Every structure is written in structure tokens, then in C-alpha cells.
Short mmCIF file of C-alpha atoms in Angstrom, two decimals:
data_model
loop_
_atom_site.label_atom_id
_atom_site.label_comp_id
_atom_site.label_asym_id
_atom_site.label_seq_id
_atom_site.Cartn_x
_atom_site.Cartn_y
_atom_site.Cartn_z
CA UNK A 25 0.00 0.00 0.00
CA UNK A 26 1.44 3.35 -0.97
CA UNK A 27 1.59 5.86 1.87
CA UNK A 28 0.89 9.57 1.91
CA UNK A 29 3.90 11.73 2.75
CA UNK A 30 3.92 13.92 5.85
CA UNK A 31 6.64 16.39 6.79
CA UNK A 32 8.51 17.72 9.79
CA UNK A 33 9.53 21.37 9.42
CA UNK A 34 12.55 22.56 11.37
CA UNK A 35 11.61 25.16 13.96
CA UNK A 36 13.51 28.39 14.42
CA UNK A 37 16.57 27.71 16.49
CA UNK A 38 16.86 24.11 15.29
CA UNK A 39 19.50 22.60 13.08
CA UNK A 40 19.03 22.71 9.33
CA UNK A 41 18.06 25.34 6.78
CA UNK A 42 14.28 25.07 7.13
CA UNK A 43 13.89 22.24 4.61
CA UNK A 44 11.16 19.70 5.26
CA UNK A 45 11.93 16.03 5.64
CA UNK A 46 9.29 13.54 4.50
CA UNK A 47 7.75 10.79 6.61
CA UNK A 48 6.10 8.02 4.65
CA UNK A 49 2.64 7.23 6.01
CA UNK A 50 3.11 3.51 5.42
CA UNK A 51 1.03 0.99 7.37
CA UNK A 52 4.13 0.15 9.42
CA UNK A 53 4.74 3.78 10.37
CA UNK A 54 1.05 4.35 11.04
CA UNK A 55 0.86 1.34 13.37
CA UNK A 56 4.05 2.45 15.12
CA UNK A 57 2.58 5.92 15.75
CA UNK A 58 -0.64 4.54 17.20
CA UNK A 59 1.13 2.03 19.45
CA UNK A 60 3.44 4.64 20.93
CA UNK A 61 0.99 7.55 21.06
CA UNK A 62 -2.35 5.93 21.81
CA UNK A 63 -2.08 2.32 23.08
CA UNK A 64 -2.55 0.82 19.63
CA UNK A 65 -5.20 1.12 16.94
CA UNK A 66 -7.74 -0.79 14.92
CA UNK A 67 -7.04 -1.72 11.30
CA UNK A 68 -9.50 0.98 10.29
CA UNK A 69 -7.58 3.63 12.22
CA UNK A 70 -4.29 2.52 10.68
CA UNK A 71 -5.81 2.61 7.19
CA UNK A 72 -7.16 6.09 7.90
CA UNK A 73 -3.70 7.28 8.95
CA UNK A 74 -2.24 5.92 5.70
CA UNK A 75 -4.81 8.00 3.83
CA UNK A 76 -4.52 11.14 5.97
CA UNK A 77 -0.78 11.14 6.63
CA UNK A 78 1.29 11.09 9.80
CA UNK A 79 1.14 14.81 10.51
CA UNK A 80 -2.63 15.09 10.15
CA UNK A 81 -3.13 12.07 12.39
CA UNK A 82 -0.85 13.48 15.08
CA UNK A 83 -2.72 16.78 14.96
CA UNK A 84 -6.05 15.00 15.40
CA UNK A 85 -4.76 12.81 18.21
CA UNK A 86 -3.58 15.73 20.31
CA UNK A 87 -6.05 18.48 19.45
CA UNK A 88 -9.31 18.37 21.40
CA UNK A 89 -10.92 20.63 18.79
CA UNK A 90 -10.69 17.94 16.12
CA UNK A 91 -12.52 14.64 15.92
CA UNK A 92 -10.58 11.64 17.13
CA UNK A 93 -11.44 8.24 15.65
CA UNK A 94 -15.12 7.75 16.16
CA UNK A 95 -15.62 10.22 18.97
CA UNK A 96 -12.99 8.86 21.34
CA UNK A 97 -11.58 11.36 23.84
CA UNK A 98 -8.29 13.08 22.94
CA UNK A 99 -5.11 11.49 24.27
CA UNK A 100 -3.80 13.45 27.21
CA UNK A 101 -0.56 11.73 28.24
CA UNK A 102 -1.96 10.90 31.69
CA UNK A 103 0.05 7.70 31.89
CA UNK A 104 3.31 9.49 31.08
CA UNK A 105 2.80 12.06 33.82
CA UNK A 106 1.92 9.36 36.35
CA UNK A 107 5.40 7.95 35.77
CA UNK A 108 7.04 11.39 35.72
CA UNK A 109 5.43 12.66 38.93
CA UNK A 110 5.47 9.14 40.37
CA UNK A 111 3.17 9.05 43.40
CA UNK A 112 2.48 5.89 45.40
CA UNK A 113 -1.00 5.64 46.87
CA UNK A 114 0.34 3.66 49.86
CA UNK A 115 1.73 6.89 51.35
CA UNK A 116 -1.70 8.37 52.03
CA UNK A 117 -5.25 7.32 52.73
CA UNK A 118 -7.97 8.05 50.23
CA UNK A 119 -8.04 6.93 46.58
CA UNK A 120 -9.84 10.17 45.77
CA UNK A 121 -6.53 12.00 46.14
CA UNK A 122 -4.88 9.81 43.53
CA UNK A 123 -7.89 10.18 41.24
CA UNK A 124 -7.72 13.97 41.61
CA UNK A 125 -4.06 13.90 40.60
CA UNK A 126 -4.88 11.87 37.49
CA UNK A 127 -7.58 14.39 36.61
CA UNK A 128 -5.01 17.16 36.87
CA UNK A 129 -2.81 15.29 34.41
CA UNK A 130 -5.79 14.74 32.10
CA UNK A 131 -6.81 18.39 32.13
CA UNK A 132 -3.40 20.04 32.06
CA UNK A 133 -0.95 17.42 30.78
CA UNK A 134 -0.87 18.86 27.26
CA UNK A 135 -0.86 22.51 28.34
CA UNK A 136 1.86 24.77 29.69
CA UNK A 137 4.50 22.93 31.65
CA UNK A 138 4.93 25.73 34.19
CA UNK A 139 1.21 25.56 34.98
CA UNK A 140 1.49 21.82 35.55
CA UNK A 141 4.49 22.22 37.88
CA UNK A 142 2.63 24.81 39.94
CA UNK A 143 -0.42 22.58 40.18
CA UNK A 144 1.71 19.68 41.40
CA UNK A 145 2.91 21.74 44.36
CA UNK A 146 -0.78 22.23 45.25
CA UNK A 147 -1.76 18.60 44.67
CA UNK A 148 -2.69 16.94 47.99
CA UNK A 149 -1.41 13.52 46.90
CA UNK A 150 1.95 14.98 45.88
CA UNK A 151 2.15 17.10 49.02
CA UNK A 152 1.71 14.02 51.18
CA UNK A 153 3.94 11.83 48.98
CA UNK A 154 6.94 14.17 49.29
CA UNK A 155 6.16 15.52 52.77
CA UNK A 156 5.75 19.08 51.54
CA UNK A 157 3.16 19.74 54.25
CA UNK A 158 5.92 19.37 56.86
CA UNK A 159 8.02 22.19 55.33
CA UNK A 160 7.54 25.34 57.38
CA UNK A 161 9.33 28.61 58.12
CA UNK A 162 12.54 27.87 59.99
CA UNK A 163 12.39 24.13 59.26
CA UNK A 164 12.19 23.68 55.48
CA UNK A 165 11.93 20.12 54.18
CA UNK A 166 14.05 19.73 51.04
CA UNK A 167 12.28 16.67 49.61
CA UNK A 168 9.99 18.46 47.20
CA UNK A 169 12.50 21.10 46.10
CA UNK A 170 15.09 18.42 45.34
CA UNK A 171 12.74 16.22 43.36
CA UNK A 172 11.33 19.24 41.54
CA UNK A 173 14.79 19.99 40.17
CA UNK A 174 16.28 16.51 39.86
CA UNK A 175 13.29 14.49 38.62
CA UNK A 176 10.58 16.87 37.47
CA UNK A 177 12.24 19.73 35.59
CA UNK A 178 16.04 19.97 35.28
CA UNK A 179 17.60 16.53 35.67
CA UNK A 180 20.53 15.26 37.69
CA UNK A 181 23.02 17.53 35.91
CA UNK A 182 20.64 20.42 35.42
CA UNK A 183 22.92 23.24 36.49
CA UNK A 184 21.72 23.64 40.09
CA UNK A 185 23.57 23.22 43.39
CA UNK A 186 22.67 22.02 46.86
CA UNK A 187 22.31 25.66 47.86
CA UNK A 188 19.72 26.14 45.12
CA UNK A 189 17.78 23.17 46.53
CA UNK A 190 17.96 24.54 50.07
CA UNK A 191 16.85 28.02 49.00
CA UNK A 192 14.03 26.60 46.88
CA UNK A 193 12.87 24.57 49.89
CA UNK A 194 12.46 27.85 51.77
CA UNK A 195 10.32 29.15 48.92
CA UNK A 196 8.06 26.11 49.19
CA UNK A 197 7.39 26.45 52.92
CA UNK A 198 3.77 26.84 53.98
CA UNK A 199 2.28 24.51 51.35
CA UNK A 200 -0.12 22.50 53.42
CA UNK A 201 -3.39 20.60 53.36
CA UNK A 202 -6.59 20.39 55.34
CA UNK A 203 -7.94 16.86 55.44
CA UNK A 204 -11.20 17.51 57.27
CA UNK A 205 -13.85 17.99 56.32
CA UNK A 206 -13.50 16.11 53.02
CA UNK A 207 -12.54 16.73 50.28
CA UNK A 208 -8.90 17.30 51.08
CA UNK A 209 -7.68 20.63 49.79
CA UNK A 210 -4.30 22.30 49.54
CA UNK A 211 -3.48 25.87 50.45
CA UNK A 212 -0.52 28.10 51.30
CA UNK A 213 -0.26 29.38 54.85
CA UNK A 214 1.32 32.81 55.04
CA UNK A 215 2.11 32.17 58.70
CA UNK A 216 4.17 29.08 57.78
CA UNK A 217 5.83 30.53 54.65
CA UNK A 218 9.36 31.91 54.65
CA UNK A 219 8.97 35.30 53.01
CA UNK A 220 12.62 36.24 53.28
CA UNK A 221 15.07 36.94 50.46
CA UNK A 222 16.43 33.91 48.64
CA UNK A 223 19.06 33.22 45.98
CA UNK A 224 18.00 30.58 43.46
CA UNK A 225 19.73 29.70 40.18
CA UNK A 226 21.48 33.05 40.04
CA UNK A 227 18.45 35.17 40.87
CA UNK A 228 17.62 36.96 44.13
CA UNK A 229 14.22 37.82 45.54
CA UNK A 230 11.54 37.03 48.10
CA UNK A 231 10.50 34.04 46.06
CA UNK A 232 7.49 31.78 46.47
CA UNK A 233 7.20 28.29 45.05
CA UNK A 234 5.53 29.68 41.91
CA UNK A 235 8.49 32.02 41.45
CA UNK A 236 10.87 29.06 41.62
CA UNK A 237 8.92 27.35 38.85
CA UNK A 238 9.02 30.51 36.72
CA UNK A 239 12.80 30.64 37.10
CA UNK A 240 13.26 26.96 36.29
CA UNK A 241 11.14 26.81 33.12
CA UNK A 242 13.10 29.60 31.46
CA UNK A 243 16.32 27.64 31.60
CA UNK A 244 17.51 25.66 28.55
CA UNK A 245 18.36 22.75 30.85
CA UNK A 246 14.64 22.41 31.56
CA UNK A 247 13.70 22.43 27.88
CA UNK A 248 16.28 19.77 27.06
CA UNK A 249 15.42 17.63 30.08
CA UNK A 250 11.71 17.44 29.28
CA UNK A 251 12.41 16.84 25.59
CA UNK A 252 14.82 14.04 26.51
CA UNK A 253 12.36 12.51 28.99
CA UNK A 254 9.60 12.36 26.40
CA UNK A 255 11.90 11.03 23.67
CA UNK A 256 13.36 8.35 25.94
CA UNK A 257 9.92 7.34 27.15
CA UNK A 258 8.25 7.13 23.72
CA UNK A 259 11.17 6.37 21.39
CA UNK A 260 13.14 4.23 23.81
CA UNK A 261 16.53 4.90 22.24
CA UNK A 262 19.26 7.48 22.52
CA UNK A 263 18.29 10.27 20.11
CA UNK A 264 20.26 11.00 16.97
CA UNK A 265 22.49 14.10 17.09
CA UNK A 266 20.48 17.30 16.94
CA UNK A 267 17.08 15.74 17.61
CA UNK A 268 16.86 16.94 21.22
CA UNK A 269 18.02 20.40 20.10
CA UNK A 270 15.10 20.56 17.68
CA UNK A 271 12.53 19.24 20.12
CA UNK A 272 13.75 21.49 22.94
CA UNK A 273 13.50 24.50 20.63
CA UNK A 274 9.92 23.60 19.76
CA UNK A 275 9.09 23.30 23.46
CA UNK A 276 10.89 26.47 24.56
CA UNK A 277 8.82 28.79 22.38
CA UNK A 278 5.62 28.50 24.44
CA UNK A 279 6.38 25.86 27.11
CA UNK A 280 3.34 23.97 25.82
CA UNK A 281 3.71 20.21 26.17
CA UNK A 282 1.51 19.60 23.14
CA UNK A 283 4.01 21.47 20.95
CA UNK A 284 6.76 19.12 22.08
CA UNK A 285 4.64 16.00 21.65
CA UNK A 286 3.57 16.96 18.13
CA UNK A 287 7.17 17.81 17.19
CA UNK A 288 8.35 14.44 18.47
CA UNK A 289 5.68 12.31 16.79
CA UNK A 290 6.19 14.13 13.47
CA UNK A 291 9.98 13.95 13.53
CA UNK A 292 11.56 11.63 10.92
CA UNK A 293 13.90 10.17 13.54
CA UNK A 294 10.92 8.82 15.44
CA UNK A 295 10.19 6.42 12.57
CA UNK A 296 13.72 5.05 12.21
CA UNK A 297 14.16 1.28 12.47
CA UNK A 298 16.10 1.48 15.73
CA UNK A 299 13.25 3.46 17.32
CA UNK A 300 10.56 1.10 16.07
CA UNK A 301 12.47 -1.79 17.66
CA UNK A 302 13.94 0.13 20.57
CA UNK A 303 11.27 0.26 23.27
CA UNK A 304 10.10 -2.52 25.55
CA UNK A 305 6.42 -1.88 26.20
CA UNK A 306 5.52 -1.39 29.82
CA UNK A 307 3.03 -3.95 31.15
CA UNK A 308 0.30 -1.33 31.46
CA UNK A 309 0.70 -0.41 27.80
CA UNK A 310 0.68 -4.04 26.68
CA UNK A 311 -2.51 -4.78 28.58
CA UNK A 312 -4.36 -1.67 27.42
CA UNK A 313 -3.24 -2.30 23.84
CA UNK A 314 -4.54 -5.88 24.03
CA UNK A 315 -7.87 -4.89 25.56
CA UNK A 316 -8.44 -2.19 22.96
CA UNK A 317 -7.24 -4.29 20.03
CA UNK A 318 -9.57 -7.18 20.84
CA UNK A 319 -12.57 -4.90 21.36
CA UNK A 320 -13.12 -5.79 25.01
CA UNK A 321 -15.57 -3.73 27.05
CA UNK A 322 -14.18 -3.07 30.51
CA UNK A 323 -15.78 -1.94 33.72
CA UNK A 324 -16.52 1.80 33.67
CA UNK A 325 -16.61 3.19 37.20
CA UNK A 326 -18.10 6.45 35.93
CA UNK A 327 -21.33 4.68 34.97
CA UNK A 328 -21.28 1.48 37.05
CA UNK A 329 -20.43 1.86 40.74
CA UNK A 330 -18.26 -0.75 42.38
CA UNK A 331 -20.03 -3.02 44.84
CA UNK A 332 -18.99 -5.69 47.32
CA UNK A 333 -21.42 -8.17 45.81
CA UNK A 334 -19.31 -10.82 44.08
CA UNK A 335 -22.27 -11.68 41.85
CA UNK A 336 -21.94 -8.30 40.17
CA UNK A 337 -18.21 -8.19 39.45
CA UNK A 338 -18.51 -9.36 35.84
CA UNK A 339 -19.09 -6.84 33.09
CA UNK A 340 -20.23 -8.78 30.08
CA UNK A 341 -18.01 -11.86 29.85
CA UNK A 342 -14.71 -10.10 30.62
CA UNK A 343 -14.11 -9.83 34.39
CA UNK A 344 -12.91 -6.42 35.44
CA UNK A 345 -10.22 -7.92 37.68
CA UNK A 346 -8.40 -9.69 34.82
CA UNK A 347 -6.34 -6.60 33.84
CA UNK A 348 -5.44 -6.11 37.51
CA UNK A 349 -4.20 -9.70 37.75
CA UNK A 350 -2.25 -9.19 34.53
CA UNK A 351 -0.59 -6.06 35.94
CA UNK A 352 0.36 -7.98 39.08
CA UNK A 353 1.79 -10.90 37.09
CA UNK A 354 3.87 -8.51 34.99
CA UNK A 355 5.08 -6.45 37.95
CA UNK A 356 3.46 -3.08 37.34
CA UNK A 357 0.56 -1.93 39.50
CA UNK A 358 -0.99 1.43 38.69
CA UNK A 359 -0.63 3.89 41.58
CA UNK A 360 2.25 1.85 43.00
CA UNK A 361 5.47 3.03 41.31
CA UNK A 362 8.54 1.53 42.97
CA UNK A 363 9.99 4.88 44.02
CA UNK A 364 9.84 8.61 43.32
CA UNK A 365 11.85 8.02 40.13
CA UNK A 366 8.94 6.16 38.57
CA UNK A 367 8.80 2.96 36.58
CA UNK A 368 11.91 1.23 35.20
CA UNK A 369 12.74 1.51 31.52
CA UNK A 370 13.30 -1.02 28.73
CA UNK A 371 15.44 -4.01 29.74
CA UNK A 372 14.05 -4.12 33.27
CA UNK A 373 10.75 -5.39 31.86
CA UNK A 374 12.23 -8.47 30.17
CA UNK A 375 14.31 -10.09 32.88
CA UNK A 376 13.63 -13.76 33.65
CA UNK A 377 11.03 -13.15 36.35
CA UNK A 378 9.05 -10.61 34.38
CA UNK A 379 9.19 -12.71 31.21
CA UNK A 380 7.46 -15.53 33.07
CA UNK A 381 4.94 -13.04 34.40
CA UNK A 382 4.30 -11.79 30.87
CA UNK A 383 3.52 -15.35 29.73
CA UNK A 384 1.15 -15.90 32.66
CA UNK A 385 -0.57 -12.62 31.87
CA UNK A 386 -0.92 -13.67 28.24
CA UNK A 387 -2.65 -16.88 29.26
CA UNK A 388 -4.99 -14.97 31.59
CA UNK A 389 -5.88 -12.57 28.80
CA UNK A 390 -6.35 -15.32 26.22
CA UNK A 391 -8.79 -17.29 28.37
CA UNK A 392 -10.77 -14.17 29.31
CA UNK A 393 -10.97 -12.71 25.82
CA UNK A 394 -12.20 -16.02 24.40
CA UNK A 395 -14.97 -15.98 27.00
CA UNK A 396 -15.80 -12.42 25.96
CA UNK A 397 -16.30 -13.66 22.37
CA UNK A 398 -15.74 -10.27 20.72
CA UNK A 399 -16.12 -9.73 16.94
CA UNK A 400 -12.32 -9.66 16.66
CA UNK A 401 -12.08 -13.09 18.33
CA UNK A 402 -14.81 -14.52 16.09
CA UNK A 403 -13.01 -13.27 12.99
CA UNK A 404 -9.75 -14.90 14.09
CA UNK A 405 -11.54 -18.16 14.97
CA UNK A 406 -13.21 -18.29 11.55
CA UNK A 407 -9.90 -17.65 9.79
CA UNK A 408 -8.13 -20.31 11.85
CA UNK A 409 -10.41 -22.96 10.40
CA UNK A 410 -9.61 -21.89 6.83
CA UNK A 411 -6.04 -20.61 6.84
CA UNK A 412 -3.93 -20.48 10.03
CA UNK A 413 -1.51 -17.99 8.41
CA UNK A 414 -4.35 -15.55 7.82
CA UNK A 415 -5.47 -16.08 11.39
CA UNK A 416 -1.93 -15.33 12.58
CA UNK A 417 -1.95 -12.04 10.65
CA UNK A 418 -5.33 -11.09 12.11
CA UNK A 419 -4.13 -11.99 15.58
CA UNK A 420 -1.04 -9.80 15.31
CA UNK A 421 -3.16 -7.00 13.83
CA UNK A 422 -5.32 -7.13 16.94
CA UNK A 423 -2.17 -6.29 18.89
CA UNK A 424 -1.54 -3.34 16.57
CA UNK A 425 1.05 -4.88 14.23
CA UNK A 426 0.81 -4.93 10.45
CA UNK A 427 4.15 -6.74 10.11
CA UNK A 428 5.60 -9.70 11.98
CA UNK A 429 8.49 -12.12 11.61
CA UNK A 430 8.27 -15.56 10.04
CA UNK A 431 9.30 -17.04 13.41
CA UNK A 432 6.34 -15.41 15.15
CA UNK A 433 4.00 -16.54 12.40
CA UNK A 434 5.33 -20.10 12.59
CA UNK A 435 4.85 -20.21 16.38
CA UNK A 436 1.26 -18.97 16.11
CA UNK A 437 0.41 -21.35 13.27
CA UNK A 438 1.91 -24.25 15.23
CA UNK A 439 -0.30 -23.40 18.20
CA UNK A 440 -3.41 -23.08 16.03
CA UNK A 441 -2.83 -26.46 14.39
CA UNK A 442 -1.70 -28.38 17.48
CA UNK A 443 -3.87 -31.10 19.03
CA UNK A 444 -6.29 -29.73 21.64
CA UNK A 445 -4.94 -29.48 25.19
CA UNK A 446 -6.07 -27.97 28.49
CA UNK A 447 -5.50 -24.42 27.22
CA UNK A 448 -6.81 -24.81 23.69
CA UNK A 449 -5.23 -23.93 20.31
CA UNK A 450 -6.54 -20.38 20.00
CA UNK A 451 -5.81 -19.48 23.62
CA UNK A 452 -2.25 -20.76 23.14
CA UNK A 453 -1.91 -18.71 19.95
CA UNK A 454 -3.12 -15.55 21.68
CA UNK A 455 -0.68 -16.10 24.55
CA UNK A 456 2.17 -16.64 22.08
CA UNK A 457 1.29 -13.42 20.26
CA UNK A 458 1.04 -11.57 23.58
CA UNK A 459 4.62 -12.58 24.43
CA UNK A 460 6.04 -12.23 20.92
CA UNK A 461 9.02 -9.92 20.28
CA UNK A 462 6.77 -7.65 18.21
CA UNK A 463 4.27 -7.07 21.03
CA UNK A 464 7.00 -6.90 23.67
CA UNK A 465 8.92 -4.33 21.61
CA UNK A 466 5.95 -2.11 20.93
#
């Protein structure tokens, strides 16, 4: 299939002479975009991207003013920010605090980065997670100020010193919460805030926490750090020379995260072979991709309240707890990052223990999705009776892949044509696809 050509135009301040570089909107590139940007896609969405082009698809994915694939909500990078501002729910009581933080990511995650940083300092879950509520005049707690610079905005070598951290901690004194009556709310106590003069990153003034953020986001180290974080998280590889310069320049103009995301997903380097094979999918992404690709309807807490009645825990034929068991098998529980640095990256997800967990999760998913009997499953079942190779292609397409290796195809076909066992041929084939190199390196 011949693809439409999309282009990435160098921004002012980037390398190059302003020439555009083409990106072929091939099925492979289209599927790659959807897997990295939106937890996978249907065959219809991939075909539409081939017709529309990469750039137009990226614009529609990240612009709430444009229609997104059949009325679906725009992608808001909520999962990325959960890993960036990693907050573990075990530190505080009340799931509503974690939910409120996710809503902040959803509403502001594609907006101005300085706004998001300021909101995080007022987020009750974050305040409790990093003990910011204990930081008061005369006894500043440096936890939040240090993580703000090291993990959230500038990086380990971001041009700041221990003195900058200590002075910033003074600026963030007085950020506190009131837990009763519910809901928990955050506020700044003038009586607990250090209003004295401070010296932070070469500037002097009677700074507040918001002032610290304003100073940080103007620094080129911040622009490069956030560009590198997004590239590493979505591309998985070390960027080619000049790529971070270009992305940082796009971000620095307005400090709008959406500008950076669009620049990244429309950059030719993002579609290079090493990038397409350079990222081990996190368990959460693999599970969501599988659920979406197979057309499974999951429990929706916004319309169906949770109950303690075990007779009501099924939604259709796909139990709502199956994804949770899959996350646990694969070692990644939402709201439980291992530390303030967030989830591990790449190779950590394919060690021996986690590889076994991935296989167990694949079996869980296979058995549950066959019970759900979705149209996608019925199509694969019908094809398996006629031509196992066609069934293998349909199966991989359900996981968002338009290409796969002959080894993967052979393994799936062997499962489909094997004598029946306790698991069943199709369940075995689904589990094999779930653990294939293509799905693992999504």
C-alpha cells in the first residue's frame, strides 16, 4: 500500500536550513505511531492514517478541537505524567486523592509545563507523597524542592547546586493541606511561609514556590530535560544528534507540552528502524493495547459503581479484575510506582522473572478474551479454520502490528494447528502473540 507523505519542518533555532523532511505514512509507520501515542489502533484507524498522513493524524490525536477516531476522547498523556510525577498511593489514605491527581494530568498534561508544575505543588497527593506539608518557616523540608529539580524539571546535571535546593525549599514552605472535612484541599499558609530573600539559580528575591517554577522553566536545561524525557519514554533509544536540540527548541517557544509531543511524533527520527524496535512496552501499555485491540468492554466506574457483591463483578463476559491480575503478574501496578523516580525503563521489563509473568498474563488474557467472544475473536476463529496464516496475521493485527516475523507466524500457526490441550489452540496462539518480540517491543 502506498503511503501519503507527511513532513517535519525545522523550527527556528533548530539545526538545518528550514527544509522539510518527508515521513512516509506507510502501514508500518502508522501502526508504530498509534502504538506509541495511543495504546494501539484498529485496522480501520491505521488505514485512515495511511490515507490522511502522519502529521494530520498526530494533529487529530492531540487536538481536542478535532474529531478523534469515532468520537474517542483526545489522548492526554496521563500515563506518562503518572510515571514522571510518580506518586504511590500507599503513602496516604484516600483513593480520591490519587484520582484527583490523574484528573489534573488529564486536564493540564498537554498545556503549559509551568502551569502543571505549579499545580503539582498544590496537589494533595503529591504534598503528602513528598512531605511538603511538613516544610515550614525555619524548618524547610528539602524533599519536594530536590525532586522538583532533579526528577521533574532539570535533571541530575541540570545546572543547580545544593544551595539552590535549600533556598528553593524555603520558597516552598507553607504549602499545606486540610484533610477535614472532606474533600482534602491544599493551600498556602502565610504564617508558615518563609517570606525572606532567597538566591535561586542566580536570581535573588523574596520568592514563592511559583516564582521558583518561573525561574526553572526559562532555563535551557529544563527544555532539554523534558524533551529528553519524552523522547526516551516514547522512542526508547538514545536520540540522533540534533534531535533533542530541535525538540527542545519547539518546546521552549511556548512551554506547551503539546508542541513538544507533536514535534516528536512528526519527527523523521521517530520512525527510524532502531526506534521502532527500541522500546520494551511497559506492562500497562501491553494490557491496554490488548484490551483495545480485541474490542473488550471493561468496567466503567463512571457509569457502574463498584459493589462488594461478588455476583456483580462481571461486566459482560470479561471480568474487570483480569487486567489487575495481569498487571500484578507482569510487575506493574498502577498507583504503585517503585519509588519517586517512577517505573523502570526497557530491559528491566524483560528479565527472567518478568518474562514468566508476561507469559502468565498472556494466558490470563487469552482465556478471558475467548470468553468475551468479541467480533475480533470470532473473525480470528473463523480464519483459523480456513487458513492459520491468515489467522496469525489477524491476531497480530489485533495487537496493533501490520508486520511480523516468520518465526512469530510459525509459532502462532503451530499453536493453532496443534492437538487440543487444556489451554486450547486459539488461547495458546493468543498467549504466544502476547509474548512475541513484536508485542513486547511495541
